XYZ file of C-alpha atoms in Angstrom:
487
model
C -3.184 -13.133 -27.108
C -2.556 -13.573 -23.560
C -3.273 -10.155 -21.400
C -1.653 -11.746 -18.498
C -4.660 -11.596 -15.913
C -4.138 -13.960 -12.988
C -6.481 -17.056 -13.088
C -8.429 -15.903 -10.021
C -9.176 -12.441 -11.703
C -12.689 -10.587 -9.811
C -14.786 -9.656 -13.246
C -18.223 -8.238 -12.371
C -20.311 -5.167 -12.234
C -21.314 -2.652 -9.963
C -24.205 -0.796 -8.786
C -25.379 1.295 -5.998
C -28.297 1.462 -3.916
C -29.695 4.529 -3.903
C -29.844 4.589 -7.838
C -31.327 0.958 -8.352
C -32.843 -0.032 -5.760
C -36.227 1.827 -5.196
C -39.058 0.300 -2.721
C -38.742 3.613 -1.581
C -39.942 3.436 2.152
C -41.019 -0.321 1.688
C -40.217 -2.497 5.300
C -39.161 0.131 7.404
C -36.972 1.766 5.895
C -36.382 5.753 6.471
C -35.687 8.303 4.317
C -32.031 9.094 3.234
C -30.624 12.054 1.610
C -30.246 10.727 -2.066
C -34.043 10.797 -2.254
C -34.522 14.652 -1.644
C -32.839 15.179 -5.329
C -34.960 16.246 -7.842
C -35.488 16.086 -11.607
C -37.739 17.410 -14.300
C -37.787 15.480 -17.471
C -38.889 18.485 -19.477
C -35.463 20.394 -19.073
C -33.264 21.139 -21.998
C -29.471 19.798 -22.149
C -28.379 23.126 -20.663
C -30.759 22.907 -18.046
C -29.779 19.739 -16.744
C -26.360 20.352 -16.812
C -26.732 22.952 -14.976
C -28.751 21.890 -12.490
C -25.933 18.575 -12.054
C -23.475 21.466 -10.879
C -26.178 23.279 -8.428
C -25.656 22.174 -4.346
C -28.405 21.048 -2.744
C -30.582 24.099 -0.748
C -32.533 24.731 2.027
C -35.877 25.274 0.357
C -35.249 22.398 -2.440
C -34.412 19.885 0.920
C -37.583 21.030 2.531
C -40.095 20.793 -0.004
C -38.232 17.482 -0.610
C -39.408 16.444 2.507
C -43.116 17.432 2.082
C -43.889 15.180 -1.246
C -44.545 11.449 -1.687
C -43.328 11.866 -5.622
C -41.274 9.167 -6.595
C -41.647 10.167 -10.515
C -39.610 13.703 -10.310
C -37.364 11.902 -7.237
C -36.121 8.866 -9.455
C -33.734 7.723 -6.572
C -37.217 6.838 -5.121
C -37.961 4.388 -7.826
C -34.546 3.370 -9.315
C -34.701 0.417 -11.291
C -37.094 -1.320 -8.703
C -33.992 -3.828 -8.514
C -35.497 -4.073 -4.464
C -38.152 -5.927 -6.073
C -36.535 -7.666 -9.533
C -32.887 -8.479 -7.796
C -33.389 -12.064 -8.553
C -34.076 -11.913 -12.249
C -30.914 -9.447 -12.170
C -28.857 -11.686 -10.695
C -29.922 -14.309 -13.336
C -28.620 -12.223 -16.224
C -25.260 -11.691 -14.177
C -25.132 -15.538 -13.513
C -25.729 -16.234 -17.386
C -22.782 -13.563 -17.860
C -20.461 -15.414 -15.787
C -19.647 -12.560 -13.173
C -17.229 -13.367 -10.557
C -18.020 -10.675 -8.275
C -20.890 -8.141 -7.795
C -20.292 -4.387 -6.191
C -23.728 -2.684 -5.018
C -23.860 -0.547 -1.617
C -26.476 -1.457 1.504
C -28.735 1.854 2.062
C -27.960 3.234 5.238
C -31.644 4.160 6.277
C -32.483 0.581 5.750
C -30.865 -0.640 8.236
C -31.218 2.405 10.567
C -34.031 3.958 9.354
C -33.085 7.033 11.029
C -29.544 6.832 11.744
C -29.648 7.128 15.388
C -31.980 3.916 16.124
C -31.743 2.100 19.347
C -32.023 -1.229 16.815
C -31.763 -2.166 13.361
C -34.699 -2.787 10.968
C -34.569 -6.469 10.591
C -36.703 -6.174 7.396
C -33.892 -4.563 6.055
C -31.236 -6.824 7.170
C -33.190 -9.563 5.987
C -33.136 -8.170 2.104
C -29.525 -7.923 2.430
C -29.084 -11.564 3.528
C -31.235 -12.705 0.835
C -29.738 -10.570 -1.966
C -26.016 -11.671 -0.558
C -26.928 -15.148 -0.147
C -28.181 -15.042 -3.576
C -25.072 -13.717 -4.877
C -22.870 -16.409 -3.011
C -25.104 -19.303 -4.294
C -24.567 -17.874 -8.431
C -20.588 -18.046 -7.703
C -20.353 -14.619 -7.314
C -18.292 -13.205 -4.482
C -20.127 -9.339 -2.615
C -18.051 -6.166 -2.809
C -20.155 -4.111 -0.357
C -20.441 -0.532 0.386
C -21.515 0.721 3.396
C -21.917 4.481 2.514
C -22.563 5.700 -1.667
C -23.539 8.907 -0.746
C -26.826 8.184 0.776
C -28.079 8.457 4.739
C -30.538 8.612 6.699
C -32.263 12.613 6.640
C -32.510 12.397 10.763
C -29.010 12.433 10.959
C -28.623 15.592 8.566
C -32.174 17.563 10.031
C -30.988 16.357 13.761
C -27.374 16.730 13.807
C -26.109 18.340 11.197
C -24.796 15.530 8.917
C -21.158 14.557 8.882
C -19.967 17.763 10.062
C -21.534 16.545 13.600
C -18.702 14.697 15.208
C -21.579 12.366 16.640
C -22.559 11.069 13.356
C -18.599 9.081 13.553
C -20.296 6.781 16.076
C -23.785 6.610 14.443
C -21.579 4.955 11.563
C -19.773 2.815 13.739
C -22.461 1.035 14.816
C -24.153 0.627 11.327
C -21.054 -0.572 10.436
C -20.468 -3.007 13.515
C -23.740 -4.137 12.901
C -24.061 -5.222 8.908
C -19.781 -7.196 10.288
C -22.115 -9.008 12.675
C -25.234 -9.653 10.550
C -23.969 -9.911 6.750
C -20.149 -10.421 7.919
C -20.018 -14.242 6.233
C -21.771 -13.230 2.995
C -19.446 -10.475 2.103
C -15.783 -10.697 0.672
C -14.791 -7.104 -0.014
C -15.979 -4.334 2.525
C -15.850 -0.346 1.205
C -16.878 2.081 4.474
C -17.252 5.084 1.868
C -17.818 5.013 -2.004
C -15.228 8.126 -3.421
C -14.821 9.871 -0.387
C -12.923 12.702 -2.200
C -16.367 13.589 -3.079
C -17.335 15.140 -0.248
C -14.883 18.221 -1.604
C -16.292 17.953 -4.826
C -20.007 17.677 -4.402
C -20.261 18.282 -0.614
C -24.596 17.363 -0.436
C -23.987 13.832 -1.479
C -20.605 13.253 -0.481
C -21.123 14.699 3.759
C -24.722 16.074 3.256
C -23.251 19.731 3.932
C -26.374 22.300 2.287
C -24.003 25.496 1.689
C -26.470 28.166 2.710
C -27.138 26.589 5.812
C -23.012 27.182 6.044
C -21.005 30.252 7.334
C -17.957 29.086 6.530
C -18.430 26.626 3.164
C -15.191 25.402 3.586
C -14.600 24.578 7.429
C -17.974 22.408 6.657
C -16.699 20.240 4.212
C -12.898 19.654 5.464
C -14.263 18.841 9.471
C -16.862 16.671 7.869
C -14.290 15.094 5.992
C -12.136 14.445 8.998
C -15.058 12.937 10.404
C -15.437 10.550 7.324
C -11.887 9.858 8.173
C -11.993 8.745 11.580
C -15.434 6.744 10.715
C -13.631 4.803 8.062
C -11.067 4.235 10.805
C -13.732 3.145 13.021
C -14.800 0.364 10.237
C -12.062 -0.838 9.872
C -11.111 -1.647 13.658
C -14.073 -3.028 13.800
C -13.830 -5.533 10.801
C -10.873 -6.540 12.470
C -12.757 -7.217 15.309
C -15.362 -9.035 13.954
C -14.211 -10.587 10.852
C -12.091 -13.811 10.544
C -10.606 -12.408 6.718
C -11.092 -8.349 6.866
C -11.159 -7.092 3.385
C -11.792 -3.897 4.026
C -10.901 -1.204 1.563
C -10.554 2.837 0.555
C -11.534 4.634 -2.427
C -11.825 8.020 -4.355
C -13.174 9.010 -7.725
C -9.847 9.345 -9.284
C -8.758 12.260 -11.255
C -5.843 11.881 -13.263
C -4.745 14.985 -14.276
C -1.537 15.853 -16.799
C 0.274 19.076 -17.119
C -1.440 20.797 -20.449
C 2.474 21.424 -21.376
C 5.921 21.208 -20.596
C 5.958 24.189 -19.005
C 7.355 24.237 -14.875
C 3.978 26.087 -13.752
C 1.569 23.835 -15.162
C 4.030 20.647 -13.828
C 3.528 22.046 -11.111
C 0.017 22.841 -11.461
C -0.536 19.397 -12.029
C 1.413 17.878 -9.044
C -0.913 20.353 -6.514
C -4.233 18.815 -8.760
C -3.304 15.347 -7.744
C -2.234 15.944 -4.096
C -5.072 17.862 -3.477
C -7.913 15.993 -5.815
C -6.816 12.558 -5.145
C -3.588 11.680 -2.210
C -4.878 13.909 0.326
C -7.606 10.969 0.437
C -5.743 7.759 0.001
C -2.782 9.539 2.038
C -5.091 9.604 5.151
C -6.643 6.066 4.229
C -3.145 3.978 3.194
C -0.719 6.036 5.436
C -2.914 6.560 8.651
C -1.902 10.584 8.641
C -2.210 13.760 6.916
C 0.727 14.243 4.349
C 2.831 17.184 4.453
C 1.218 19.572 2.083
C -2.193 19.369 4.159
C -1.133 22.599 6.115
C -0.854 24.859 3.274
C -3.671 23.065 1.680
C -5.396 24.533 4.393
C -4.238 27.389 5.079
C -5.154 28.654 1.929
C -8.546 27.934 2.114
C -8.514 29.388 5.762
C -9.851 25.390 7.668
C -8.607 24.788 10.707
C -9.843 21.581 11.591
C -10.688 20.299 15.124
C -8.769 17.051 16.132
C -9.581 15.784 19.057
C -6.978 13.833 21.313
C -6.792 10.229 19.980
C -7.981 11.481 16.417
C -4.510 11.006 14.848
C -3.426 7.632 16.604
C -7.324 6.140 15.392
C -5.828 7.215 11.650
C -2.472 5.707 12.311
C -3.595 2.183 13.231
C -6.665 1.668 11.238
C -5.288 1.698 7.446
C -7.013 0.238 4.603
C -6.357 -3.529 3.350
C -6.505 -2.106 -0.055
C -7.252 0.808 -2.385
C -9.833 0.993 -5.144
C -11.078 3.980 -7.300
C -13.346 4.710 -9.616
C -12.207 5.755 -13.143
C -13.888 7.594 -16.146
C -11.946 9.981 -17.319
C -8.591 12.085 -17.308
C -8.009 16.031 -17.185
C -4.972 18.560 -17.434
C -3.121 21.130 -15.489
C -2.591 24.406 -16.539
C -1.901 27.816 -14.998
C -3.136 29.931 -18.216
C -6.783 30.636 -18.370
C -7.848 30.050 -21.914
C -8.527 26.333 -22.318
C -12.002 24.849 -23.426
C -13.812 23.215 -19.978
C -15.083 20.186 -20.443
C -17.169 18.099 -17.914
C -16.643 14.756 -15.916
C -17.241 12.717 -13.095
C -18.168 15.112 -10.036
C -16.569 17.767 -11.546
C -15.573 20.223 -14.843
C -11.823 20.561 -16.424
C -9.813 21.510 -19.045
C -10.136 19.685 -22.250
C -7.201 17.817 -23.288
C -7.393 18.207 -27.197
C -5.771 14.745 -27.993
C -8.691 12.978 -26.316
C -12.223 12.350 -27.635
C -15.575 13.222 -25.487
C -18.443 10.745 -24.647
C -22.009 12.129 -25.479
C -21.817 13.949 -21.974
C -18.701 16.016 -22.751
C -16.273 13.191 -20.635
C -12.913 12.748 -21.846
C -11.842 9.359 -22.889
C -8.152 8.179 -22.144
C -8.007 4.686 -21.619
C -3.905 4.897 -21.202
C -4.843 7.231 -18.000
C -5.852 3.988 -16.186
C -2.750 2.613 -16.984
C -1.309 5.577 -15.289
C -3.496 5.720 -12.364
C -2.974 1.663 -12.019
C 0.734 2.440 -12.025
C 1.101 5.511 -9.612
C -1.580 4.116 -7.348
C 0.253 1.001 -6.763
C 3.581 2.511 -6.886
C 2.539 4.716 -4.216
C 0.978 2.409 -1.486
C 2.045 -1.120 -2.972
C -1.794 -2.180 -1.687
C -3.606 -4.798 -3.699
C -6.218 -2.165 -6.065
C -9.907 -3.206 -7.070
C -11.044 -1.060 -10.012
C -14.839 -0.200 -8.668
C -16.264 1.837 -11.188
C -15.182 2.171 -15.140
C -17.741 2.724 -17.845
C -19.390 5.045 -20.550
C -22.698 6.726 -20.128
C -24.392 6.447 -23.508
C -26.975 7.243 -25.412
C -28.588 3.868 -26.484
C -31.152 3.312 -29.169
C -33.554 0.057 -29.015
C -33.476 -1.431 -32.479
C -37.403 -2.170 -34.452
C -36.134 -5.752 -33.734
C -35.524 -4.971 -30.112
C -31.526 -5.399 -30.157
C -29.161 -2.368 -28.905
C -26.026 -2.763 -31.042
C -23.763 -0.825 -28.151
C -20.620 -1.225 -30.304
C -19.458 2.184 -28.955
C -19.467 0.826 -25.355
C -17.783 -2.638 -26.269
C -14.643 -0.212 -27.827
C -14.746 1.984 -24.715
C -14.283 -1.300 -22.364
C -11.860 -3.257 -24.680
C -9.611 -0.144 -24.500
C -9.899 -0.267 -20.849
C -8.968 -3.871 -20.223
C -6.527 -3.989 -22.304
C -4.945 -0.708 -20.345
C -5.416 -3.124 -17.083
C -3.505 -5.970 -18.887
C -0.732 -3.375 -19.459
C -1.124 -2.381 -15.931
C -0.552 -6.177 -14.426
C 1.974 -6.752 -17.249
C 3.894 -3.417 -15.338
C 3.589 -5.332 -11.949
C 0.657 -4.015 -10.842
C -1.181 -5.854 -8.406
C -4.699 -5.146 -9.658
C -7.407 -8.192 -8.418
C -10.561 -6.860 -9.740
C -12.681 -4.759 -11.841
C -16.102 -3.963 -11.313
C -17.602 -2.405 -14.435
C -20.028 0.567 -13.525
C -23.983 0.317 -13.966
C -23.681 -2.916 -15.025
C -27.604 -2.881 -15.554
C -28.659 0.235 -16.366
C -29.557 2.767 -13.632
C -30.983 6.324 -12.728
C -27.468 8.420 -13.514
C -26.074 10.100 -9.615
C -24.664 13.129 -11.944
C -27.326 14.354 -14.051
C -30.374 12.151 -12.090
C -31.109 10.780 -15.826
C -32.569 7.169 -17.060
C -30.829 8.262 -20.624
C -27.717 8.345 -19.446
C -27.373 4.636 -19.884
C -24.101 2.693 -18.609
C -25.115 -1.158 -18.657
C -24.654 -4.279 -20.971
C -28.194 -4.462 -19.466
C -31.025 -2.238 -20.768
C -33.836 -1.258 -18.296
C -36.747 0.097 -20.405
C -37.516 3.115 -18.253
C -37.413 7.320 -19.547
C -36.560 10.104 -17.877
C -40.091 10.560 -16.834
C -40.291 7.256 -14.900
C -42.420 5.516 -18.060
C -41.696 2.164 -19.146
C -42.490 -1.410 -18.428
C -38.518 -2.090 -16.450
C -38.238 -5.111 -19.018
C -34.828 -5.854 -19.195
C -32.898 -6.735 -22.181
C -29.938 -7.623 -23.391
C -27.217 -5.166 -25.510
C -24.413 -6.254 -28.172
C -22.243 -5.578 -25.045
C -23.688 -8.305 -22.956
C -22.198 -11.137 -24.647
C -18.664 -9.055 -25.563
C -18.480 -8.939 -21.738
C -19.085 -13.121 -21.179
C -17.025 -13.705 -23.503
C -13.961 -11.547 -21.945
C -15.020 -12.673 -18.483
C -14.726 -16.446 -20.399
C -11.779 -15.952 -21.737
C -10.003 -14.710 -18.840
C -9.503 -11.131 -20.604
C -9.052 -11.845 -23.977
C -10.811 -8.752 -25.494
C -12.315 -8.996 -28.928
C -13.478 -5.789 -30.662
């Protein structure tokens, strides 16, 4: 069957930095704000689900600061992918992977944020893993920001919410166009920047009881985020012969729970405010029309600054990506089940199954999120995160028979086929945790997304072989075949 994806089609995988990489502190590089999460591998279900929903604190932030422990920090060890990124690459090679998403770490490169100069040791892994990447036949969609920066800029300045940290970014970001420019196809300034609403420490580094007013934080640091993707993308422009440079939010596609006008409505103020108040700013260059009550409902009044608006206006996006798990519904009544999801909790939609971590699974809601997406900005979209976080069990033989994942992902593509089939101009789909990697949600090594198993617990034990799942060779053979999925 022919699933009508275009010959040049970007298959691959993605990854981030702050949950593979480790070499935590290695070659100069600082210490960023993903590290100061902790984990204990002796809490219960509850406990950890809980503690995925609990902001980041003064006290936890300090004592953070005052340990070395890399074992109950796992963004300090990751995957140790600083150190193993070549046999990685290998296994993505061997897969056939057209293009490979991970982000650069911030306090690499700056290892404080604020540096006169860059760390060239940490410039230097980036042109190595890049140039790597290049030489396998696989084109670089880069991040510049997945949640992680430098803790000077947060202990110093205040994090995003300091208008200064716009510039700090500007000149990371001129400075990876200038040194990593010709080994990188597809730029991303921010990884879901509607996360900085909807988990404020990881998405702007805002710590709510340092906060009098929770809400002022987050919106002015979000204008900030705003202008500084602006900024980026000038400056690709600038410096780049073929600026790729793109915007994207976690998306959540919600549906009204029935047919009634309140929860239409319901719905239509969920996706304004959850998902187009984002992409508005980023494909339109302004705030839509419903930002004022928006805000005036949640009492921000944001400071713009003369030149602010005009930045937004001619600095759009070259195209829009998203990341894509799961969908929700609308309602105004009170008494549906919640159920969890990517950044945040919603109400269960009872014609959908859950994944073992309570995630609904609607495979047709890409299809819708492909279509509205595109209808609405008519920019080329790159799919940059879709996947299922698993529970996988290492056979006596040592296979992982994943058949679970390989139905979640056929379902998927064959939604994007639909998708391109509607006109949609979709050019790539980077499947999430590609390898297996330290979960951002719930800080968890079980919580396994890859066609690639890392043998590493929750308690930082294990020997980080890697090996191969059932899912592996389903993927090749899709990425062979052009899209073909077989189940």
């Amino acid at each position: 069957m022919n699933q009508q994806f275009p010959d040049d089609f970007l298959w691959g995988g993605a990854i981030s930095s702050a949950q593979a990489e480790g070499g935590y502190l290695e070659d100069g590089k600082g210490i960023d704000t993903q590290s100061m999460r902790y984990f204990n591998s002796e809490w219960d279900r509850k406990k950890r689900d809980e503690n995925r929903n609990i902001n980041m604190t003064s006290e936890r932030f300090q004592v953070a600061q005052e340990t070395k422990d890399e074992v109950t920090y796992p963004f300090r060890h990751g995957i140790d992918f600083y150190h193993r990124y070549k046999e990685d690459l290998a296994l993505l090679e061997e897969m056939g992977m057209r293009v490979f998403r991970t982000s650069i770490d911030w306090s690499r490169i700056y290892p404080n944020g604020d540096d006169e100069t860059p760390n060239e040791a940490g410039i230097q892994f980036y042109i190595d893993l890049f140039t790597a990447c290049q030489a396998k036949g696989m084109k670089v969609f880069a991040t510049m920001l997945h949640y992680g920066m430098p803790i000077n800029l947060v202990t110093k300045y205040g994090g995003w919410k300091n208008r200064k940290t716009i510039f700090f970014f500007e000149k990371y970001a001129r400075t990876l166009y200038e040194r990593l420019g010709d080994l990188v196809d597809y730029w991303l300034p921010f990884n879901e920047i509607n996360c900085n609403r909807f988990n404020p420490y990881n998405g702007c580094a805002v710590i709510k009881d340092q906060e009098k007013d929770y809400n002022q934080a987050i919106f002015q640091a979000g204008h900030h985020q705003f202008l500084a993707n602006a900024l980026a993308v000038k400056a690709g422009h600038e410096l780049l012969e073929q600026p790729m440079i793109g915007g994207m939010i976690a998306r959540f596609t919600t549906y009204p729970a029935t047919c009634k006008p309140e929860d239409v409505m319901q719905a239509i103020l969920d996706e304004n405010y959850k998902n187009y108040f984002y992409t508005d700013v980023l494909a339109r260059g302004k705030y839509p029309s419903y930002t004022k009550r928006m805000l005036e409902e949640l009492d921000v009044q944001l400071e713009i600054q003369e030149g602010d608006l005009e930045l937004l206006r001619e600095n759009t996006v070259n195209f829009m990506s998203f990341s894509y798990y799961m969908s929700m519904i609308a309602s105004v009544a009170p008494d549906y089940e919640i159920t969890s999801g990517n950044l945040l909790s919603g109400m269960k939609n009872p014609y959908l199954e859950t994944s073992d971590w309570g995630w609904q699974i609607d495979p047709v809601g890409l299809r819708v999120s492909l279509n509205e997406m595109y209808d609405r900005y008519q920019l080329p979209i790159f799919i940059a995160e879709n996947g299922l976080g698993a529970h996988d069990t290492v056979e006596d033989d040592g296979s992982i028979h994943d058949d679970y994942r390989i139905d979640y992902l056929a379902k998927h593509v064959e939604q994007m086929a639909e998708a391109i089939h509607d006109g949609v101009d979709l050019i790539g789909y980077t499947m999430w945790g590609i390898i297996d990697i330290v979960s951002c949600g719930t800080i968890e090594m079980s919580k396994r997304y890859g066609v690639i198993y890392v043998d590493l617990d929750d308690a930082g034990k294990g020997s980080y072989e890697r090996k191969k799942k059932a899912s592996f060779d389903w993927y090749k053979k899709v990425i062979a075949m052009n899209g073909i999925t077989l189940h």
